[in-house]
Coordinates of C-alpha atoms in Angstrom, one line a residue:
M1 CA -7.9 17.2 1.5
T2 CA -9.1 16.2 -1.9
G3 CA -12.3 15.3 -3.5
T4 CA -11.6 13.6 -6.9
E5 CA -13.6 12.9 -9.9
Q6 CA -12.4 9.5 -10.8
R7 CA -11.7 8.3 -14.3
P8 CA -10.9 4.6 -15.0
D9 CA -7.6 5.6 -16.6
G10 CA -6.5 7.5 -13.5
G11 CA -6.6 10.9 -15.3
R12 CA -6.9 14.1 -13.5
T13 CA -9.9 16.4 -13.5
D14 CA -10.2 20.1 -13.1
D15 CA -11.9 19.9 -9.7
A16 CA -9.2 17.7 -8.1
Q17 CA -7.7 19.5 -5.1
A18 CA -4.0 19.9 -5.4
A19 CA -2.9 19.5 -1.7
R20 CA -3.9 18.5 1.8
G21 CA -6.2 21.1 3.4
G22 CA -8.7 21.5 0.6
S23 CA -12.3 22.2 1.3
R24 CA -13.8 18.8 0.2
P25 CA -13.8 15.7 2.4
V26 CA -11.7 12.6 1.8
P27 CA -13.3 10.5 0.6
S28 CA -16.2 12.3 -1.1
D29 CA -19.5 10.5 -1.6
Q30 CA -18.5 10.0 -5.2
D31 CA -15.1 8.5 -4.1
L32 CA -17.0 6.0 -1.9
A33 CA -19.2 4.9 -4.7
F34 CA -16.3 4.6 -7.0
F35 CA -14.3 2.5 -4.5
R36 CA -17.2 0.2 -3.7
T37 CA -17.7 -0.4 -7.5
Y38 CA -14.1 -0.6 -8.7
G39 CA -11.9 -1.3 -5.6
Y40 CA -9.5 1.6 -5.8
L41 CA -9.1 5.3 -5.7
R42 CA -6.6 7.7 -7.1
L43 CA -6.4 10.9 -4.9
P44 CA -4.2 13.5 -6.6
G45 CA -2.1 15.7 -4.4
L46 CA -3.3 14.3 -1.1
L47 CA 0.1 14.7 0.4
S48 CA 1.8 18.1 0.2
A49 CA 5.1 18.7 -1.5
E50 CA 6.8 19.2 1.8
T51 CA 5.4 15.9 3.2
V52 CA 6.6 14.1 0.1
D53 CA 10.1 15.6 0.3
R54 CA 10.4 14.4 4.0
L55 CA 9.0 11.0 3.1
R56 CA 11.6 10.7 0.3
E57 CA 14.3 11.5 2.8
E58 CA 13.0 8.8 5.2
V59 CA 12.6 6.1 2.5
V60 CA 15.9 6.7 0.7
G61 CA 17.9 7.4 3.8
N62 CA 16.7 4.5 5.9
L63 CA 16.9 2.0 3.0
S64 CA 20.5 3.2 2.4
R65 CA 21.4 2.6 6.0
A66 CA 19.7 -0.8 6.2
Y67 CA 20.9 -2.3 3.0
R68 CA 23.8 -2.1 0.5
M69 CA 22.0 -0.8 -2.5
P70 CA 23.3 -1.8 -5.9
D71 CA 24.3 0.8 -8.4
A72 CA 23.5 -1.1 -11.5
P73 CA 19.8 -1.6 -12.6
A74 CA 18.3 -5.1 -12.4
S75 CA 19.4 -7.2 -15.4
E76 CA 16.1 -9.1 -15.7
A77 CA 12.5 -8.9 -14.5
T78 CA 12.4 -11.3 -11.6
G79 CA 9.0 -10.1 -10.4
Y80 CA 10.2 -9.8 -6.8
D81 CA 13.6 -8.0 -6.5
G82 CA 13.5 -5.1 -4.1
F83 CA 14.4 -3.8 -0.7
Y84 CA 11.7 -3.4 2.0
L85 CA 11.8 -1.7 5.4
P86 CA 9.3 -0.7 8.1
L87 CA 9.4 3.0 8.9
M88 CA 8.5 3.0 12.6
G89 CA 11.9 3.9 14.2
A90 CA 13.3 7.2 15.5
A91 CA 14.6 8.2 12.1
S92 CA 11.0 8.0 10.6
P93 CA 9.0 10.7 12.4
V94 CA 6.9 11.6 9.4
S95 CA 5.9 8.0 8.7
R96 CA 5.1 7.5 12.4
A97 CA 2.9 10.6 12.4
L98 CA 1.1 9.7 9.2
T99 CA 0.0 6.4 10.6
S100 CA -2.3 8.2 13.0
D101 CA -3.0 11.2 10.8
P102 CA -6.8 11.9 11.0
V103 CA -7.1 12.3 7.2
L104 CA -5.6 8.9 6.4
L105 CA -7.3 7.2 9.3
G106 CA -10.6 8.7 8.4
L107 CA -10.2 7.7 4.8
A108 CA -9.6 4.1 5.8
E109 CA -12.4 4.0 8.3
R110 CA -14.9 5.3 5.8
L111 CA -13.8 3.0 3.1
L112 CA -13.9 0.0 5.4
E113 CA -16.9 1.2 7.4
S114 CA -15.2 0.2 10.6
P115 CA -12.6 1.3 13.2
V116 CA -9.2 0.2 11.9
V117 CA -5.8 -1.1 12.9
P118 CA -2.7 -0.3 10.9
K119 CA -0.2 -2.4 9.1
P120 CA 2.9 -0.2 9.7
P121 CA 4.3 2.0 6.9
K122 CA 7.1 0.7 4.7
G123 CA 9.7 2.2 2.5
V124 CA 10.3 0.1 -0.7
R125 CA 12.8 0.3 -3.5
Y126 CA 11.4 -1.8 -6.3
R127 CA 14.2 -3.1 -8.5
D128 CA 12.0 -4.5 -11.2
T129 CA 8.5 -5.5 -12.2
S130 CA 5.5 -6.9 -10.3
P131 CA 3.4 -9.3 -12.3
W132 CA -0.4 -9.4 -11.8
H133 CA -1.3 -10.5 -8.3
R134 CA -3.5 -9.7 -5.3
D135 CA -2.2 -8.9 -1.8
S136 CA -4.7 -11.3 -0.1
G137 CA -7.2 -14.0 -1.1
D138 CA -8.5 -14.4 2.5
P139 CA -12.3 -13.7 2.4
H140 CA -12.2 -12.9 6.2
L141 CA -9.8 -10.0 5.7
E142 CA -11.1 -6.4 5.1
A143 CA -8.2 -4.1 4.4
V144 CA -7.0 -1.3 2.2
K145 CA -3.5 -0.2 1.1
L146 CA -2.4 3.4 0.6
V147 CA 0.7 4.0 -1.7
C148 CA 2.6 7.0 -2.7
Y149 CA 5.3 6.8 -5.4
L150 CA 8.1 9.2 -4.9
E151 CA 8.8 9.9 -8.5
P152 CA 6.5 10.5 -11.5
L153 CA 5.4 7.2 -13.1
T154 CA 3.5 6.2 -16.3
G155 CA 2.7 2.9 -17.8
A156 CA 6.1 2.9 -19.5
D157 CA 8.1 3.0 -16.3
G158 CA 6.2 1.1 -13.6
A159 CA 3.0 2.9 -12.8
L160 CA 0.4 0.8 -10.9
R161 CA -2.0 -1.1 -13.1
V162 CA -5.3 -2.3 -11.7
L163 CA -8.1 -4.6 -12.8
P164 CA -11.2 -2.6 -11.8
G165 CA -13.8 -4.5 -9.9
S166 CA -11.5 -7.5 -9.2
H167 CA -11.8 -6.9 -5.4
R168 CA -15.2 -8.5 -5.5
P169 CA -15.1 -12.1 -4.3
E170 CA -16.3 -13.9 -7.5
F171 CA -14.3 -11.7 -9.8
S172 CA -11.2 -12.0 -7.6
A173 CA -11.5 -15.8 -7.5
A174 CA -12.0 -15.9 -11.3
A175 CA -8.9 -13.8 -11.8
D176 CA -7.0 -16.2 -9.5
R177 CA -8.0 -19.1 -11.8
Y178 CA -7.0 -17.0 -14.8
R179 CA -3.6 -16.4 -13.2
K180 CA -3.1 -20.1 -13.0
T181 CA -3.9 -20.4 -16.7
V182 CA -1.6 -17.7 -17.8
A183 CA 1.1 -18.1 -15.1
A184 CA 3.8 -15.5 -15.0
A185 CA 7.0 -16.6 -16.7
S186 CA 10.5 -16.4 -15.0
P187 CA 11.9 -14.0 -15.9
V188 CA 8.6 -12.1 -16.2
D189 CA 7.5 -11.5 -19.8
E190 CA 6.3 -7.9 -19.2
E191 CA 4.9 -7.5 -22.7
R192 CA 2.8 -10.6 -22.2
E193 CA 1.6 -9.5 -18.8
A194 CA 0.5 -6.2 -20.3
R195 CA -1.2 -7.9 -23.2
V196 CA -3.2 -10.7 -21.6
W197 CA -4.6 -8.7 -18.7
P198 CA -7.1 -5.9 -19.4
G199 CA -5.7 -3.5 -16.7
V200 CA -6.0 0.2 -16.3
V201 CA -2.8 2.2 -15.8
L202 CA -2.8 4.8 -13.0
D203 CA -0.2 7.4 -13.8
T204 CA 1.0 9.4 -10.8
V205 CA 3.2 12.2 -9.6
P206 CA 4.6 12.5 -6.1
G207 CA 1.9 13.6 -3.7
D208 CA -0.8 11.4 -5.3
V209 CA -2.1 8.6 -3.2
L210 CA -3.5 5.4 -4.6
V211 CA -5.8 3.4 -2.3
F212 CA -6.9 -0.1 -3.1
D213 CA -8.7 -3.1 -1.6
V214 CA -6.1 -5.8 -0.8
H215 CA -8.2 -8.3 -2.8
L216 CA -7.9 -6.1 -6.0
W217 CA -5.6 -7.5 -8.7
H218 CA -2.8 -5.2 -9.7
A219 CA 0.6 -5.1 -11.3
S220 CA 3.6 -2.8 -12.1
L221 CA 5.3 -3.4 -15.4
F222 CA 8.3 -2.0 -17.3
G223 CA 9.7 -0.1 -14.3
R224 CA 13.0 -0.5 -12.7
D225 CA 14.4 1.3 -9.6
R226 CA 11.6 3.3 -8.1
D227 CA 10.7 4.2 -4.5
Q228 CA 7.4 3.8 -2.8
W229 CA 5.9 4.7 0.6
S230 CA 3.0 2.6 1.7
L231 CA 0.6 2.2 4.7
S232 CA -2.2 -0.3 5.1
Y233 CA -5.2 -0.5 7.4
A234 CA -7.4 -3.4 8.3
A235 CA -10.9 -3.3 9.7
R236 CA -11.0 -4.1 13.4
P237 CA -12.0 -7.8 13.5
R238 CA -15.2 -9.0 15.0
T239 CA -15.0 -12.8 14.6
P240 CA -12.2 -15.3 15.4
E241 CA -11.8 -15.9 11.6
A242 CA -11.3 -12.2 11.0
T243 CA -8.9 -11.9 13.9
A244 CA -6.8 -14.7 12.5
A245 CA -6.9 -13.0 9.1
V246 CA -5.8 -9.6 10.5
H247 CA -3.0 -11.3 12.5
A248 CA -1.7 -13.1 9.4
Y249 CA -1.9 -10.0 7.2
I250 CA -0.1 -7.6 9.6
A251 CA 2.6 -10.1 10.6
S252 CA 3.2 -11.3 7.0
F253 CA 6.0 -8.8 6.5
L254 CA 8.0 -10.2 9.4
G255 CA 8.0 -13.7 7.8
A256 CA 8.9 -12.6 4.3
G257 CA 12.7 -13.0 4.7
H258 CA 13.7 -9.4 4.8
T259 CA 17.1 -9.0 6.5
Y260 CA 17.7 -5.8 8.4
D261 CA 18.5 -4.6 11.9
R262 CA 15.1 -5.1 13.7
E263 CA 16.2 -3.1 16.7
E264 CA 17.1 0.0 14.6
F265 CA 14.0 -0.5 12.4
P266 CA 11.2 -1.7 14.7
Y267 CA 8.0 -3.0 13.1
Y268 CA 5.7 -0.8 15.3
D269 CA 6.0 2.4 17.1
P270 CA 7.3 1.8 20.7
D271 CA 5.0 4.6 21.8
W272 CA 2.0 2.4 21.0
L273 CA 2.7 0.5 24.2
S274 CA 2.7 3.6 26.3
P275 CA -0.2 5.6 28.0
G276 CA -1.7 8.1 25.7
R277 CA -1.3 5.8 22.7
P278 CA -3.7 6.1 19.7
T279 CA -7.1 4.3 20.0
F280 CA -6.0 1.9 17.3
A281 CA -3.0 0.8 19.4
T282 CA -5.4 -0.1 22.2
A283 CA -7.4 -2.2 19.8
M284 CA -4.2 -3.9 18.6
S285 CA -3.5 -4.8 22.2
E286 CA -7.0 -6.1 22.8
I287 CA -6.9 -8.5 19.9
G288 CA -3.5 -9.8 20.8
L289 CA -1.6 -8.2 17.9
F290 CA 1.4 -7.0 19.9
D291 CA 1.9 -10.4 21.5
Q292 CA 1.7 -12.1 18.1
L293 CA 4.1 -9.6 16.5
R294 CA 6.7 -10.0 19.3
T295 CA 6.5 -13.8 18.6
A296 CA 6.9 -13.3 14.9
D297 CA 9.8 -10.9 15.3

């Protein structure tokens, strides 16, 4: 595990633990304070080199089976071009295991101060840029996203950029109004996106995990073909409004128009319907998520 001394530019510090199994808890008290204030964490080396290698095999191998991947790089920055796939099938044992990994679960539960339910892990090949956006504007949703890029990234080739503090409701709403004022062009003008938003670049190497509130404004500029593994968790809902928000958030992937074999690549682990399933799977059943996902699928 790792305790990290956060810097706004995402830089490393000497006391950052290099791999899982370190002596400090995840998240540390300082991590919690940083996340509450700025809406994100950068956890260097949280995943071991072996885990990253196996995740790379799952992401690249499954995407290659599910899609015909182009050889040539994207010719322009559309802001959306990419290939997306849930990693919950038999060919994704590491992703399935990490969903219920006590370190990642514990991280999400501490950040959200709640038991959680997962939005299943995905493998993504981003073909071009992602302009500034937030993953959710729903005030009833409490959720975090964990991402691991599978190659080194800097600001020059697609590293994640964040707007610190923009997860807070008033700031997030103000950024949404600003987005309407400086709408992203088509194709995306990446130089302008970098210039008119005061974002912080989070350089990463494989094994680093970035965690952010789903209301945080973020972007990825100047990058082309790059692979990402991600996993999200939502706080277990306690109100009808929160339940509806969690349903919409977790099912949103199924309505996004991705075309792949849904029998070969199921959206959730079939074992989650069996006896001995994780506690979060029981919670998913109790709030009607499995019924809703079957309908959406």
